[in-house]
Amino acid sequence: MSCYTVLCYKNEYTMITPQFTDEAVKDILRRITGLDLQKVFRPIKQELKAPTYKLMTDEQLEQAVALAKEQAEKLLQMPPVLPERTPISDVLSEDRVLEGMDSAKYVFTDITYNIPHRERFIVVREPTGTLRKATWEERDRLIQVYFPKEVRKISPPHIFKEENLKMVFSQDQHEHVLNLCLVQFEPDSSEYIKVHTATYEDLEKHDKYDLLRSTRHFGGLAWYLVKARRIDGLIVDMLKRQLLQDAVSLVRLFHMVHPDTESAQEAANKEATNIDLLTIYAQKESQRSGYIELALQAYKQPAAEALAA
Amino acid sequence: MAASMQLIGNLLCRITPSILQPLRPFQSLQRIPGQPCLRTSPFMLPSHSFCNEASAEKAAKPKVVTSRYKDRPWDYLESEEYIEKYGTSSVWTGYRRNHKGGIPPQKTRKTCIRGVKVCGNPCPICRDPNIIVHHQNVKLLKQFINSETGIVYDPTRTGICMKQQKLLVKAVGTAKDHGFLTFQIPYVHFSEQDFSSSHDAVGKTPPPPSLSAGDSWYKWYGEIIPDETEVAKVKKIYADYLK
């Protein structure tokens, strides 16, 4: 299922907003994330082995670097962004005969090995006799009991509580929290969305976007900011680091997702590219337009100096 | 003269052994690595005990040493006291276990402190009462973790007793759980079609037709006619339990 935006006249064509899964959107987000091989392949904490040395010709070295880039792109696969799952509240049967038989709930789980977890039947018999389907939290807990995944705990770790999250953010460990969240929760669960929202909000508040650059979480961050219409901080950060093309791609993505804004319509009319796009966005849409214009000038200055020299 | 003083000293040592005990914790406080140990000689005791025997007996009740940093153990690692004692090296560098023979036992001692009694040559954590193993005391915990592999060092390497090693491992686990320490998380692979909730197990199913007052439990209950003799037999067996 692919949806394409139609940047045309509103009354003639129906607008279909692009989703996270669209190829165009993914392509832009992948380009914005960047590919810093030194950061992607930084040494991880593992059992120490003696180093291996290889003698290579230039060609072999280039081949090895290309292979590394492919591997890095696989590692930078973006985790899915899904809407929150609807809670399960289906009652299968009401058996008053069984009321008061026991004081505990009985949970029946289907532990057939070859079925996907989303098709697994898990039902709960309450002490009142009702037989109902298990809620999402109960499902996740029980699937972890019978089919344990490594590092995932049965009850979520204390790091996801408010105070601990604040402490972790103050130590700039956002990537660690997001990785833990990916391991612990399902992508459509409410805790996953809450943790991600809290992390993205903190990053936006303190302008710490560079922590997630060249990680798999950058796409999610950019998508969240674009949806919330708060991409000013990110654009300023990109311009400070001399990443003009990334800023331009981000603004283009913004226009794709919100085609009804003034800047999107003006950009479509003028068919602007690169710096003009940014200036149009800065004038029309952003709250920190002064900042963006300053940053643009600061970007143009070294280019002008290089031309003059 | 010297011999008689020694005899008196030995006698008093035997009579008031409990007075000697409180000395040891204070000895360990004063012991600074690199400097000779200041052992308070037993000869100082006799005059003390002759003068105030009653108060000495009162003072003989041993006190458990509580640290100033009991509520905030991480403050100690920033204090001057700590820097003077240990500098930039870890708490366990330079500590050497006492054991017979060339190969040390593969387990360190069970514990250094039993009640109020402290052993000779206590381990790096027990010898300094201000060092408290706590899950928020990240600087101290990191000294016992290999920075490259993320594994806690073996107690035979650091020299700490088994009780403190257990507490340390537990504290490291809690710290990782609460986010004070980071660790390597394995890569999670997401495949494309995993997240639909259309299957009956997780999706909506129509509610069952509920029983109204007059209906029997199963539809076929009404159609079956029970055999009278069988029913009488069963009733006879369970006569005591029937209402």
Coordinates of C-alpha atoms in Angstrom, one line a residue:
Chain A
M1 CA 0.0 0.0 0.0
S2 CA 1.8 3.2 -1.1
C3 CA 0.4 6.7 -0.9
Y4 CA 1.7 9.6 -2.9
T5 CA 1.1 13.3 -2.2
V6 CA -0.4 15.4 -5.0
L7 CA 1.0 18.9 -4.6
C8 CA -1.6 20.5 -6.7
Y9 CA -4.7 22.6 -6.4
K10 CA -6.6 21.7 -3.3
N11 CA -10.1 21.8 -4.8
E12 CA -9.3 19.6 -7.8
Y13 CA -7.3 16.7 -6.3
T14 CA -7.8 14.9 -3.0
M15 CA -4.8 15.2 -0.7
I16 CA -3.4 11.9 0.6
T17 CA -0.8 12.5 3.4
P18 CA 2.3 10.4 3.0
Q19 CA 2.9 7.8 5.7
F20 CA 6.2 6.7 7.3
T21 CA 6.3 3.6 5.2
D22 CA 6.4 5.5 1.8
E23 CA 9.4 5.0 -0.3
A24 CA 9.9 8.8 -0.9
V25 CA 9.7 9.5 2.8
K26 CA 12.0 6.7 3.8
D27 CA 14.5 7.8 1.2
I28 CA 14.6 11.4 2.5
L29 CA 14.9 10.2 6.1
R30 CA 17.7 7.8 5.2
R31 CA 19.6 10.6 3.6
I32 CA 19.1 12.9 6.5
T33 CA 20.4 10.3 9.0
G34 CA 23.8 10.3 7.4
L35 CA 26.3 7.4 7.4
D36 CA 29.2 8.1 9.8
L37 CA 31.0 4.7 9.7
Q38 CA 33.1 5.7 12.7
K39 CA 30.0 6.1 14.8
V40 CA 28.1 3.1 13.4
F41 CA 31.0 0.7 13.9
R42 CA 32.3 2.2 17.2
P43 CA 33.8 -0.4 19.6
I44 CA 31.1 -2.1 21.6
K45 CA 31.5 -3.8 25.0
Q46 CA 32.1 -7.4 24.3
E47 CA 34.6 -10.2 25.0
L48 CA 38.1 -9.0 24.0
K49 CA 39.9 -10.8 21.2
A50 CA 43.3 -10.3 19.7
P51 CA 43.2 -7.8 16.8
T52 CA 43.5 -9.2 13.3
Y53 CA 45.5 -7.4 10.6
K54 CA 45.0 -7.7 6.9
L55 CA 47.2 -6.5 4.1
M56 CA 45.1 -5.1 1.3
T57 CA 45.6 -3.3 -2.0
D58 CA 43.7 -0.1 -2.6
E59 CA 41.0 -1.9 -4.6
Q60 CA 40.4 -4.4 -1.8
L61 CA 40.3 -1.6 0.7
E62 CA 37.6 0.2 -1.4
Q63 CA 35.6 -3.1 -1.6
A64 CA 35.9 -3.6 2.1
V65 CA 34.7 0.0 2.7
A66 CA 31.7 -0.6 0.3
L67 CA 30.9 -3.8 2.2
A68 CA 31.0 -1.9 5.5
K69 CA 28.7 0.7 4.1
E70 CA 26.2 -1.9 3.1
Q71 CA 26.3 -3.5 6.5
A72 CA 25.9 0.0 8.1
E73 CA 22.8 0.6 6.0
K74 CA 21.3 -2.6 7.3
L75 CA 22.1 -1.6 10.8
L76 CA 20.5 1.8 10.3
Q77 CA 17.2 0.2 9.5
M78 CA 14.5 2.5 11.0
P79 CA 12.2 0.9 13.6
P80 CA 8.5 1.2 12.6
V81 CA 6.3 4.1 13.6
L82 CA 2.8 2.7 14.2
P83 CA -0.4 4.1 15.7
E84 CA -1.2 3.0 19.2
R85 CA -2.9 -0.4 19.3
T86 CA -6.6 -0.6 20.3
P87 CA -7.1 -2.4 23.7
I88 CA -8.5 -5.9 23.6
S89 CA -11.7 -6.3 25.6
D90 CA -13.5 -9.2 24.1
V91 CA -15.5 -11.6 26.3
L92 CA -15.7 -15.1 24.9
S93 CA -18.2 -16.5 27.4
E94 CA -20.0 -15.7 30.6
D95 CA -20.1 -18.8 32.9
R96 CA -21.8 -17.9 36.2
V97 CA -21.6 -21.6 37.2
L98 CA -17.9 -21.2 37.9
E99 CA -18.2 -18.1 40.1
G100 CA -16.3 -18.4 43.4
M101 CA -14.6 -21.6 42.3
D102 CA -11.1 -20.1 42.8
S103 CA -9.7 -16.8 44.0
A104 CA -7.1 -16.6 41.2
K105 CA -7.4 -15.9 37.5
Y106 CA -6.4 -18.7 35.1
V107 CA -4.5 -17.8 32.0
F108 CA -4.5 -20.3 29.1
T109 CA -1.8 -19.7 26.5
D110 CA -1.4 -21.5 23.2
I111 CA 2.3 -22.5 23.0
T112 CA 2.4 -24.0 19.5
Y113 CA 5.8 -23.2 18.2
N114 CA 5.1 -22.3 14.6
I115 CA 2.6 -19.6 14.9
P116 CA 3.4 -15.9 14.9
H117 CA 2.8 -14.2 18.3
R118 CA 0.1 -12.0 16.9
E119 CA -2.0 -15.0 16.0
R120 CA -1.5 -16.7 19.4
F121 CA -4.7 -17.3 21.4
I122 CA -4.3 -16.2 25.1
V123 CA -7.5 -16.2 27.2
V124 CA -8.1 -15.5 30.9
R125 CA -10.7 -17.1 33.1
E126 CA -11.7 -14.6 35.8
P127 CA -12.8 -15.8 39.3
T128 CA -16.3 -14.5 38.3
G129 CA -16.4 -17.1 35.6
T130 CA -16.0 -14.8 32.5
L131 CA -13.7 -16.1 29.8
R132 CA -12.1 -13.1 28.1
K133 CA -9.2 -12.5 25.8
A134 CA -6.0 -11.4 27.5
T135 CA -5.1 -7.6 27.3
W136 CA -2.1 -6.5 25.3
E137 CA 0.1 -6.1 28.5
E138 CA -0.9 -9.6 29.7
R139 CA -0.1 -11.0 26.2
D140 CA 3.3 -9.4 26.1
R141 CA 4.1 -10.7 29.6
L142 CA 3.1 -14.3 28.9
I143 CA 4.7 -14.5 25.5
Q144 CA 7.9 -13.4 27.2
V145 CA 7.4 -16.2 29.8
Y146 CA 7.0 -18.9 27.3
F147 CA 9.1 -17.6 24.4
P148 CA 11.7 -15.4 26.1
K149 CA 13.7 -12.9 24.1
E150 CA 17.1 -12.0 25.4
V151 CA 17.4 -8.7 27.4
R152 CA 13.6 -8.3 27.4
K153 CA 12.3 -8.4 31.0
I154 CA 8.9 -9.6 32.1
S155 CA 8.1 -6.4 33.9
P156 CA 9.6 -3.3 32.3
P157 CA 12.8 -2.0 33.9
H158 CA 12.8 1.0 36.2
I159 CA 14.7 3.1 33.7
F160 CA 11.4 3.9 32.0
K161 CA 10.0 5.7 35.0
E162 CA 9.8 9.5 35.0
E163 CA 12.6 10.4 37.4
N164 CA 15.0 7.9 36.0
L165 CA 14.3 9.0 32.4
K166 CA 15.1 12.6 33.5
M167 CA 18.4 11.4 35.0
V168 CA 19.3 9.4 31.9
F169 CA 18.6 12.4 29.6
S170 CA 20.8 14.6 31.7
Q171 CA 23.6 12.2 31.0
D172 CA 23.0 12.2 27.2
Q173 CA 22.1 8.5 27.1
H174 CA 19.1 9.0 24.8
E175 CA 20.3 6.3 22.3
H176 CA 20.7 3.7 25.1
V177 CA 17.1 4.4 26.3
L178 CA 15.7 4.1 22.8
N179 CA 17.6 0.8 22.2
L180 CA 16.2 -0.6 25.5
C181 CA 12.7 0.6 24.5
L182 CA 13.0 -1.2 21.2
V183 CA 14.0 -4.4 22.9
Q184 CA 11.4 -4.3 25.7
F185 CA 8.2 -3.0 24.1
E186 CA 6.3 -3.7 20.9
P187 CA 6.3 -0.8 18.4
D188 CA 2.6 -0.2 18.7
S189 CA 2.3 -0.4 22.5
S190 CA 1.5 2.8 24.5
E191 CA 4.8 2.6 26.6
Y192 CA 6.9 2.5 23.5
I193 CA 5.2 5.6 22.1
K194 CA 5.4 7.4 25.5
V195 CA 9.1 6.8 25.9
H196 CA 9.8 7.8 22.3
T197 CA 7.8 11.0 22.7
A198 CA 9.5 11.9 26.0
T199 CA 13.0 11.3 24.4
Y200 CA 12.2 13.3 21.3
E201 CA 10.8 16.2 23.4
D202 CA 13.9 16.3 25.5
L203 CA 16.1 16.3 22.5
E204 CA 14.2 19.1 20.9
K205 CA 14.2 21.1 24.1
H206 CA 18.0 20.9 24.5
D207 CA 19.0 20.9 20.8
K208 CA 20.9 17.6 21.2
Y209 CA 20.0 16.3 17.8
D210 CA 23.6 15.2 17.1
L211 CA 23.3 12.4 19.6
L212 CA 21.0 10.5 17.3
R213 CA 22.6 11.3 14.0
S214 CA 23.9 8.2 12.2
T215 CA 21.7 6.0 14.4
R216 CA 18.6 4.1 13.5
H217 CA 16.5 6.5 15.7
F218 CA 17.1 9.7 13.7
G219 CA 14.4 8.9 11.1
G220 CA 11.8 8.5 13.9
L221 CA 12.9 11.8 15.5
A222 CA 12.7 13.7 12.2
W223 CA 9.3 12.2 11.4
Y224 CA 8.0 13.1 14.9
L225 CA 9.2 16.7 14.5
V226 CA 7.8 17.1 11.0
K227 CA 4.4 15.8 12.2
A228 CA 4.4 18.2 15.1
R229 CA 5.6 21.1 12.8
R230 CA 8.6 21.9 15.0
I231 CA 11.5 21.4 12.7
D232 CA 13.2 24.9 13.3
G233 CA 15.7 23.6 15.9
L234 CA 16.7 20.8 13.7
I235 CA 17.2 23.1 10.6
V236 CA 19.3 25.5 12.7
D237 CA 21.4 22.5 13.9
M238 CA 21.9 21.2 10.4
L239 CA 22.9 24.7 9.1
K240 CA 25.4 25.1 12.0
R241 CA 27.0 21.8 10.9
Q242 CA 27.1 22.9 7.3
L243 CA 24.6 20.3 6.1
L244 CA 22.6 22.4 3.6
Q245 CA 21.3 19.5 1.5
D246 CA 19.9 17.8 4.6
A247 CA 18.1 21.0 5.7
V248 CA 16.6 21.3 2.2
S249 CA 15.5 17.6 2.2
L250 CA 13.9 18.2 5.6
V251 CA 12.0 21.2 4.4
R252 CA 10.9 19.3 1.3
L253 CA 9.6 16.5 3.5
F254 CA 7.7 19.1 5.6
H255 CA 6.1 20.4 2.5
M256 CA 5.1 16.8 1.5
V257 CA 3.5 16.1 4.8
H258 CA 1.8 19.4 5.2
P259 CA 1.0 20.6 1.7
D260 CA -1.7 23.0 3.0
T261 CA 0.7 25.4 4.6
E262 CA 1.6 28.8 3.0
S263 CA 5.3 27.9 2.5
A264 CA 4.4 24.7 0.8
Q265 CA 2.1 26.4 -1.6
E266 CA 4.5 29.2 -2.4
A267 CA 7.3 26.7 -2.9
A268 CA 5.2 24.7 -5.3
N269 CA 4.3 27.9 -7.2
K270 CA 7.8 29.2 -7.5
E271 CA 9.4 25.7 -7.8
A272 CA 12.1 26.8 -5.5
T273 CA 15.2 24.7 -4.8
N274 CA 17.9 24.7 -2.1
I275 CA 18.5 28.0 -0.4
D276 CA 15.4 29.6 -1.8
L277 CA 13.3 26.8 -0.3
L278 CA 14.9 27.5 3.1
T279 CA 14.3 31.3 2.8
I280 CA 10.7 30.8 1.9
Y281 CA 10.2 28.4 4.8
A282 CA 12.0 30.8 7.2
Q283 CA 9.8 33.7 6.1
K284 CA 6.5 32.0 6.0
E285 CA 6.3 29.2 8.5
S286 CA 9.0 29.1 11.2
Q287 CA 8.8 30.7 14.6
R288 CA 12.5 31.2 14.8
S289 CA 12.9 32.8 11.4
G290 CA 15.6 35.2 12.6
Y291 CA 17.7 32.3 13.7
I292 CA 17.4 30.5 10.4
E293 CA 18.2 33.6 8.4
L294 CA 21.3 34.2 10.5
A295 CA 22.4 30.6 10.1
L296 CA 21.8 30.8 6.3
Q297 CA 24.0 34.0 6.1
A298 CA 26.6 32.3 8.2
Y299 CA 26.5 29.4 5.8
K300 CA 26.7 31.7 2.7
Q301 CA 29.7 33.6 4.2
P302 CA 32.3 30.8 4.0
A303 CA 31.1 30.0 0.5
A304 CA 31.4 33.7 -0.5
E305 CA 34.9 33.9 1.0
A306 CA 35.9 30.7 -0.9
L307 CA 34.7 32.3 -4.1
A308 CA 36.4 35.6 -3.4
A309 CA 39.7 33.8 -2.5
Chain B
M1 CA 61.6 -4.1 84.8
A2 CA 60.6 -4.6 81.2
A3 CA 59.8 -8.2 81.8
S4 CA 57.5 -7.4 84.7
M5 CA 55.7 -4.7 82.6
Q6 CA 55.2 -7.3 79.9
L7 CA 53.7 -9.7 82.4
I8 CA 51.3 -7.1 83.8
G9 CA 50.4 -6.2 80.2
N10 CA 49.6 -9.8 79.4
L11 CA 47.5 -10.2 82.6
L12 CA 45.5 -7.2 81.7
C13 CA 45.1 -8.3 78.2
R14 CA 43.6 -11.6 79.4
I15 CA 41.3 -9.9 81.9
T16 CA 40.0 -7.1 79.7
P17 CA 40.0 -8.5 76.2
S18 CA 37.0 -6.4 75.1
I19 CA 38.9 -3.2 75.6
L20 CA 41.3 -4.2 72.9
Q21 CA 38.5 -4.9 70.3
P22 CA 37.3 -1.3 69.6
L23 CA 40.9 -0.4 68.6
R24 CA 40.8 -2.4 65.4
P25 CA 38.2 -0.3 63.5
F26 CA 40.0 2.9 64.4
Q27 CA 43.3 1.3 63.4
S28 CA 41.9 0.6 59.9
L29 CA 40.7 4.2 59.6
Q30 CA 44.1 5.5 60.4
R31 CA 45.9 3.1 58.1
I32 CA 47.1 5.1 55.0
P33 CA 48.7 3.0 52.3
G34 CA 52.5 3.6 52.0
Q35 CA 52.9 4.7 55.6
P36 CA 53.7 2.4 58.5
C37 CA 50.8 1.2 60.6
L38 CA 50.4 3.0 63.8
R39 CA 49.7 0.2 66.3
T40 CA 48.6 1.6 69.7
S41 CA 50.7 -0.5 72.1
P42 CA 49.0 -2.5 74.8
F43 CA 51.3 -0.9 77.3
M44 CA 49.2 2.3 77.1
L45 CA 46.2 0.5 78.5
P46 CA 47.3 -0.3 82.1
S47 CA 47.3 3.4 83.3
H48 CA 44.0 4.0 81.6
S49 CA 42.3 1.1 83.2
F50 CA 43.8 1.7 86.6
C51 CA 42.4 5.2 86.7
N52 CA 38.9 4.8 85.4
E53 CA 38.0 1.1 85.6
A54 CA 34.3 1.8 85.9
S55 CA 34.1 4.1 82.8
A56 CA 36.4 1.7 80.9
E57 CA 33.9 -1.1 81.5
K58 CA 31.1 1.1 80.3
A59 CA 33.1 2.2 77.2
A60 CA 34.0 -1.5 76.7
K61 CA 30.6 -2.0 74.9
P62 CA 31.7 -2.1 71.2
K63 CA 30.2 0.5 68.8
V64 CA 29.3 -0.2 65.2
V65 CA 31.2 2.3 63.0
T66 CA 28.7 4.4 61.0
S67 CA 29.9 6.6 58.2
R68 CA 29.2 10.3 57.6
Y69 CA 28.3 9.4 54.0
K70 CA 25.6 6.8 54.9
D71 CA 22.8 8.7 53.1
R72 CA 24.9 9.9 50.2
P73 CA 27.7 7.5 49.6
W74 CA 28.6 9.0 46.2
D75 CA 29.8 12.2 47.9
Y76 CA 32.7 10.4 49.5
L77 CA 34.3 9.8 46.2
E78 CA 34.5 13.5 45.5
S79 CA 35.8 14.4 48.9
E80 CA 39.4 15.4 49.8
E81 CA 39.7 12.5 52.2
Y82 CA 39.2 10.0 49.3
I83 CA 41.6 11.8 46.9
E84 CA 44.2 11.9 49.6
K85 CA 43.9 8.2 50.3
Y86 CA 43.5 6.8 46.8
G87 CA 44.3 9.6 44.3
T88 CA 43.1 8.7 40.8
S89 CA 43.6 4.9 41.1
S90 CA 40.8 2.5 42.1
V91 CA 40.0 1.5 45.6
W92 CA 41.4 -2.0 45.1
T93 CA 44.8 -1.2 43.5
G94 CA 47.7 -2.2 45.6
Y95 CA 45.7 -4.4 47.9
R96 CA 47.2 -7.8 48.5
R97 CA 45.5 -10.8 50.0
N98 CA 47.2 -12.8 52.7
H99 CA 47.3 -16.5 51.9
K100 CA 49.6 -19.5 52.2
G101 CA 51.6 -20.6 49.2
G102 CA 52.0 -19.1 45.7
I103 CA 48.5 -19.8 44.4
P104 CA 45.7 -17.8 46.1
P105 CA 42.5 -19.7 47.0
Q106 CA 40.0 -19.3 44.1
K107 CA 37.4 -17.7 46.4
T108 CA 38.2 -14.8 48.7
R109 CA 37.1 -14.9 52.3
K110 CA 33.4 -15.1 53.1
T111 CA 33.2 -11.8 54.9
C112 CA 35.6 -9.4 56.7
I113 CA 33.3 -8.1 59.4
R114 CA 31.3 -10.4 61.6
G115 CA 29.2 -8.4 64.0
V116 CA 31.7 -5.9 65.3
K117 CA 34.8 -8.0 64.9
V118 CA 36.9 -7.1 61.8
C119 CA 39.5 -9.6 60.5
G120 CA 43.1 -8.8 59.9
N121 CA 43.8 -7.3 56.5
P122 CA 40.2 -6.5 55.5
C123 CA 39.3 -6.2 51.9
P124 CA 39.3 -2.8 50.0
I125 CA 35.7 -2.1 50.7
C126 CA 35.4 -3.3 54.3
R127 CA 38.6 -1.5 55.4
D128 CA 37.1 1.9 54.6
P129 CA 33.7 2.4 56.3
N130 CA 33.0 5.4 54.1
I131 CA 33.0 3.2 50.9
I132 CA 29.4 2.0 50.6
V133 CA 28.3 -0.2 47.7
H134 CA 25.1 1.5 46.5
H135 CA 23.5 1.3 43.1
Q136 CA 23.7 5.1 42.8
N137 CA 27.4 5.2 43.6
V138 CA 28.3 4.9 40.0
K139 CA 32.0 6.0 40.3
L140 CA 32.7 3.3 42.8
L141 CA 30.8 0.6 40.8
K142 CA 32.7 1.5 37.6
Q143 CA 36.0 0.8 39.4
F144 CA 35.0 -2.8 39.6
I145 CA 33.8 -3.2 36.0
N146 CA 36.1 -3.7 33.0
S147 CA 35.5 -0.6 30.8
E148 CA 36.1 -2.6 27.6
T149 CA 34.1 -5.8 28.2
G150 CA 31.5 -4.5 30.7
I151 CA 32.0 -7.5 33.0
V152 CA 32.4 -7.2 36.7
Y153 CA 36.0 -8.2 37.8
D154 CA 36.5 -11.5 39.6
P155 CA 37.0 -11.1 43.4
T156 CA 40.3 -12.9 43.2
R157 CA 41.5 -10.0 41.2
T158 CA 40.1 -7.1 43.3
G159 CA 40.5 -8.9 46.6
I160 CA 37.0 -8.1 48.0
C161 CA 35.3 -10.6 50.3
M162 CA 32.4 -12.8 48.9
K163 CA 29.7 -10.9 50.8
Q164 CA 30.8 -7.6 49.3
Q165 CA 31.1 -9.2 45.9
K166 CA 27.5 -10.3 46.0
L167 CA 26.4 -6.9 47.1
L168 CA 28.4 -5.3 44.3
V169 CA 26.9 -7.6 41.6
K170 CA 23.4 -6.9 42.9
A171 CA 24.2 -3.1 42.9
V172 CA 25.5 -3.2 39.4
G173 CA 22.3 -5.0 38.3
T174 CA 20.1 -2.4 40.0
A175 CA 22.2 0.4 38.5
K176 CA 21.8 -1.0 35.0
D177 CA 18.1 -1.4 35.6
H178 CA 17.6 2.2 36.8
G179 CA 19.8 3.6 34.0
F180 CA 22.9 4.7 36.0
L181 CA 25.1 2.4 34.0
T182 CA 24.9 1.6 30.3
F183 CA 25.5 -1.8 28.7
Q184 CA 25.5 -3.3 25.3
I185 CA 22.0 -4.0 23.9
P186 CA 21.7 -6.6 21.1
Y187 CA 20.3 -5.3 17.7
V188 CA 16.6 -5.9 17.2
H189 CA 15.5 -6.7 13.7
F190 CA 12.1 -5.6 12.6
S191 CA 10.5 -7.4 9.7
E192 CA 7.8 -5.7 7.6
Q193 CA 4.5 -7.6 8.2
D194 CA 4.6 -8.4 11.8
F195 CA 2.3 -5.8 13.3
S196 CA -1.2 -6.3 12.0
S197 CA -4.0 -6.9 14.5
S198 CA -6.5 -8.4 12.1
H199 CA -6.2 -12.0 13.4
D200 CA -9.0 -13.2 15.7
A201 CA -6.6 -13.7 18.6
V202 CA -6.1 -10.0 18.9
G203 CA -8.8 -8.4 16.9
K204 CA -12.5 -8.0 17.5
T205 CA -14.8 -11.0 17.7
P206 CA -18.5 -10.8 18.0
P207 CA -19.7 -11.4 21.6
P208 CA -21.2 -14.8 22.4
P209 CA -25.0 -15.2 22.7
S210 CA -25.6 -14.8 26.4
L211 CA -27.8 -17.3 28.3
S212 CA -31.2 -16.0 29.3
A213 CA -32.9 -17.1 32.5
G214 CA -34.7 -20.2 31.4
D215 CA -32.0 -21.7 29.0
S216 CA -30.0 -24.7 30.0
W217 CA -26.2 -24.7 30.0
Y218 CA -25.8 -26.5 26.7
K219 CA -28.5 -26.7 24.0
W220 CA -28.6 -30.5 24.0
Y221 CA -29.1 -30.8 27.8
G222 CA -32.9 -30.7 27.4
E223 CA -32.9 -33.5 24.7
I224 CA -31.1 -36.1 26.7
I225 CA -33.2 -38.2 29.1
P226 CA -31.1 -39.7 31.9
D227 CA -31.4 -43.4 32.8
E228 CA -33.4 -43.7 36.1
T229 CA -31.4 -46.6 37.6
E230 CA -28.0 -44.9 36.8
V231 CA -29.2 -41.7 38.5
A232 CA -30.3 -43.6 41.6
K233 CA -27.0 -45.4 41.8
V234 CA -25.0 -42.1 41.6
K235 CA -27.3 -40.5 44.1
K236 CA -26.8 -43.4 46.5
I237 CA -23.0 -43.1 46.2
Y238 CA -22.9 -39.3 46.8
A239 CA -25.9 -39.2 49.2
D240 CA -23.8 -37.4 51.8
Y241 CA -22.8 -34.6 49.4
L242 CA -26.2 -33.9 47.9
K243 CA -28.0 -30.8 49.2

